[in-house]
Structure formats: C-alpha cells, structure tokens
Amino acid sequence: PSPIAKQRFLHLKTVPTHYVDILDPGKPNIFVEVHHQNRGMRSPEEAKLIGAVVHEAIVCGVKASEIAVVVPYRAQARLIRQQLTKIALSQQIAALTSVLVNTVESMQGQERDIIIASLTTSDPIHAAQ
C-alpha cells in the first residue's frame, strides 16, 4: 500500500466478543474458509457468517455506511440482505439493513472501511463456467 494507506487501520469503539480474528484491526486482509459443497449462485453458509460478522462490526462501532459486501451473483446478494434483515429484526439494529450488498460490477470504484467478499461458489463445474 501507499505510505498513507499503510497507516490506516480499522477503528473499533469496542473490542469484538465474536469474530475477534476477522475484525482484528492489525490484520487488514483476512481470508475465512467457509466449508460447503456444490453451491452455485447461493451459499447460505456464507450469508449466515457474513450477517454475523457485519452485526458484530456494527456493535463494535463501525458505521453501516462504512461496510460493503461484494458478491459475484445477485442471488447471493439477496440471500445476504435477507440474513441482515433477519438479524436486524431480532437484535433491533435497523442499521444492518442499510449495509451495501451488491455485485462486483455495481461496487466498482467505491471505498469502505470494511469490504467483505463472498466467493459463493463451491461447485467446480459451476465455477469453471
């Protein structure tokens, strides 16, 4: 990174109680392997994890406007939005529904403090297509 960007860190108002390794400000790039098989354009497993991580980030003080979820398929975007809405209703945190969740093409050129990428596909044949 540029010298200026190298000095930027994620600012949390409180220390996470869940997903500590994922939301560690000292680790700017995290890869989390979500085990699933034969998923094409939708992965409920990834949607559930993403919803939980976004929830924890907001609880720790990250503004919803500073979080984005990038996905390869609109079907996965809908699934993640549904998960965020479900958590928002159960936890009474309306901000969860305003997190940007969209495809790679729609997100091009935008910046956020937290970018979560959902790779979605675990079916080798689907991925090859």
GROMACS .gro file of C-alpha atoms in nm:
model
  129
    1PRO     CA    1   0.000   0.000   0.000
    2SER     CA    2   0.095   0.362  -0.031
    3PRO     CA    3   0.264   0.508   0.279
    4ILE     CA    4  -0.059   0.694   0.368
    5ALA     CA    5  -0.283   0.387   0.325
    6LYS     CA    6  -0.035   0.172   0.517
    7GLN     CA    7  -0.104   0.380   0.828
    8ARG     CA    8  -0.484   0.331   0.815
    9PHE     CA    9  -0.643   0.082   1.049
   10LEU     CA   10  -0.997  -0.025   1.124
   11HIS     CA   11  -1.127   0.179   1.417
   12LEU     CA   12  -1.349  -0.006   1.661
   13LYS     CA   13  -1.511   0.165   1.959
   14THR     CA   14  -1.526  -0.163   2.150
   15VAL     CA   15  -1.334  -0.489   2.127
   16PRO     CA   16  -1.527  -0.764   1.948
   17THR     CA   17  -1.657  -1.050   2.158
   18HIS     CA   18  -1.713  -1.265   1.849
   19TYR     CA   19  -1.508  -1.293   1.529
   20VAL     CA   20  -1.207  -1.138   1.701
   21ASP     CA   21  -0.965  -1.269   1.437
   22ILE     CA   22  -1.181  -1.146   1.149
   23LEU     CA   23  -1.226  -0.796   1.295
   24ASP     CA   24  -0.867  -0.758   1.415
   25PRO     CA   25  -0.755  -0.402   1.319
   26GLY     CA   26  -0.396  -0.528   1.294
   27LYS     CA   27  -0.486  -0.766   1.010
   28PRO     CA   28  -0.603  -0.570   0.707
   29ASN     CA   29  -0.664  -0.877   0.488
   30ILE     CA   30  -0.843  -1.183   0.623
   31PHE     CA   31  -0.944  -1.497   0.435
   32VAL     CA   32  -1.205  -1.714   0.604
   33GLU     CA   33  -1.276  -2.054   0.455
   34VAL     CA   34  -1.643  -2.144   0.480
   35HIS     CA   35  -1.691  -2.515   0.428
   36HIS     CA   36  -1.971  -2.606   0.189
   37GLN     CA   37  -2.008  -2.814  -0.125
   38ASN     CA   38  -2.194  -2.795  -0.454
   39ARG     CA   39  -2.304  -2.435  -0.412
   40GLY     CA   40  -2.358  -2.241  -0.731
   41MET     CA   41  -2.503  -1.891  -0.716
   42ARG     CA   42  -2.610  -1.906  -0.349
   43SER     CA   43  -2.435  -2.006  -0.029
   44PRO     CA   44  -2.650  -1.988   0.285
   45GLU     CA   45  -2.343  -2.079   0.490
   46GLU     CA   46  -2.155  -1.770   0.371
   47ALA     CA   47  -2.463  -1.549   0.407
   48LYS     CA   48  -2.504  -1.655   0.770
   49LEU     CA   49  -2.139  -1.588   0.854
   50ILE     CA   50  -2.140  -1.253   0.674
   51GLY     CA   51  -2.454  -1.146   0.858
   52ALA     CA   52  -2.294  -1.232   1.191
   53VAL     CA   53  -1.966  -1.053   1.112
   54VAL     CA   54  -2.147  -0.739   0.990
   55HIS     CA   55  -2.361  -0.745   1.305
   56GLU     CA   56  -2.052  -0.768   1.526
   57ALA     CA   57  -1.877  -0.487   1.334
   58ILE     CA   58  -2.175  -0.255   1.384
   59VAL     CA   59  -2.198  -0.348   1.754
   60CYS     CA   60  -1.828  -0.255   1.780
   61GLY     CA   61  -1.894   0.089   1.637
   62VAL     CA   62  -1.838   0.061   1.262
   63LYS     CA   63  -2.098   0.265   1.074
   64ALA     CA   64  -2.318   0.069   0.834
   65SER     CA   65  -2.220   0.318   0.563
   66GLU     CA   66  -1.858   0.202   0.602
   67ILE     CA   67  -1.932  -0.167   0.537
   68ALA     CA   68  -1.986  -0.326   0.197
   69VAL     CA   69  -2.037  -0.685   0.089
   70VAL     CA   70  -1.926  -0.773  -0.264
   71VAL     CA   71  -2.074  -1.080  -0.432
   72PRO     CA   72  -2.048  -1.241  -0.776
   73TYR     CA   73  -2.422  -1.318  -0.806
   74ARG     CA   74  -2.741  -1.120  -0.741
   75ALA     CA   75  -2.892  -1.433  -0.582
   76GLN     CA   76  -2.620  -1.428  -0.315
   77ALA     CA   77  -2.675  -1.055  -0.260
   78ARG     CA   78  -3.045  -1.120  -0.195
   79LEU     CA   79  -2.962  -1.403   0.045
   80ILE     CA   80  -2.721  -1.184   0.243
   81ARG     CA   81  -2.970  -0.895   0.254
   82GLN     CA   82  -3.233  -1.137   0.388
   83GLN     CA   83  -2.989  -1.253   0.656
   84LEU     CA   84  -2.908  -0.894   0.755
   85THR     CA   85  -3.280  -0.812   0.776
   86LYS     CA   86  -3.341  -1.119   0.992
   87ILE     CA   87  -3.065  -1.016   1.234
   88ALA     CA   88  -3.179  -0.651   1.229
   89LEU     CA   89  -3.529  -0.753   1.335
   90SER     CA   90  -3.417  -0.994   1.607
   91GLN     CA   91  -3.149  -0.762   1.750
   92GLN     CA   92  -3.337  -0.436   1.685
   93ILE     CA   93  -3.048  -0.284   1.490
   94ALA     CA   94  -3.203  -0.115   1.187
   95ALA     CA   95  -2.861  -0.007   1.055
   96LEU     CA   96  -2.793  -0.363   0.942
   97THR     CA   97  -3.041  -0.323   0.658
   98SER     CA   98  -2.852  -0.023   0.518
   99VAL     CA   99  -2.523  -0.210   0.463
  100LEU     CA  100  -2.438  -0.209   0.093
  101VAL     CA  101  -2.457  -0.558  -0.057
  102ASN     CA  102  -2.408  -0.576  -0.431
  103THR     CA  103  -2.229  -0.739  -0.722
  104VAL     CA  104  -1.871  -0.669  -0.822
  105GLU     CA  105  -1.982  -0.462  -1.122
  106SER     CA  106  -2.205  -0.238  -0.910
  107MET     CA  107  -1.937  -0.181  -0.646
  108GLN     CA  108  -1.651  -0.083  -0.876
  109GLY     CA  109  -1.465   0.226  -0.759
  110GLN     CA  110  -1.630   0.251  -0.417
  111GLU     CA  111  -1.447   0.255  -0.086
  112ARG     CA  112  -1.545   0.138   0.262
  113ASP     CA  113  -1.364   0.068   0.589
  114ILE     CA  114  -1.473  -0.297   0.570
  115ILE     CA  115  -1.516  -0.487   0.244
  116ILE     CA  116  -1.641  -0.844   0.269
  117ALA     CA  117  -1.619  -1.058  -0.043
  118SER     CA  118  -1.843  -1.363  -0.071
  119LEU     CA  119  -1.699  -1.606  -0.325
  120THR     CA  120  -2.020  -1.811  -0.304
  121THR     CA  121  -1.944  -2.096  -0.547
  122SER     CA  122  -1.809  -2.429  -0.426
  123ASP     CA  123  -1.921  -2.636  -0.726
  124PRO     CA  124  -1.616  -2.682  -0.953
  125ILE     CA  125  -1.828  -2.725  -1.266
  126HIS     CA  126  -2.027  -2.409  -1.194
  127ALA     CA  127  -1.707  -2.216  -1.119
  128ALA     CA  128  -1.550  -2.331  -1.447
  129GLN     CA  129  -1.844  -2.197  -1.644
   0.00000   0.00000   0.00000
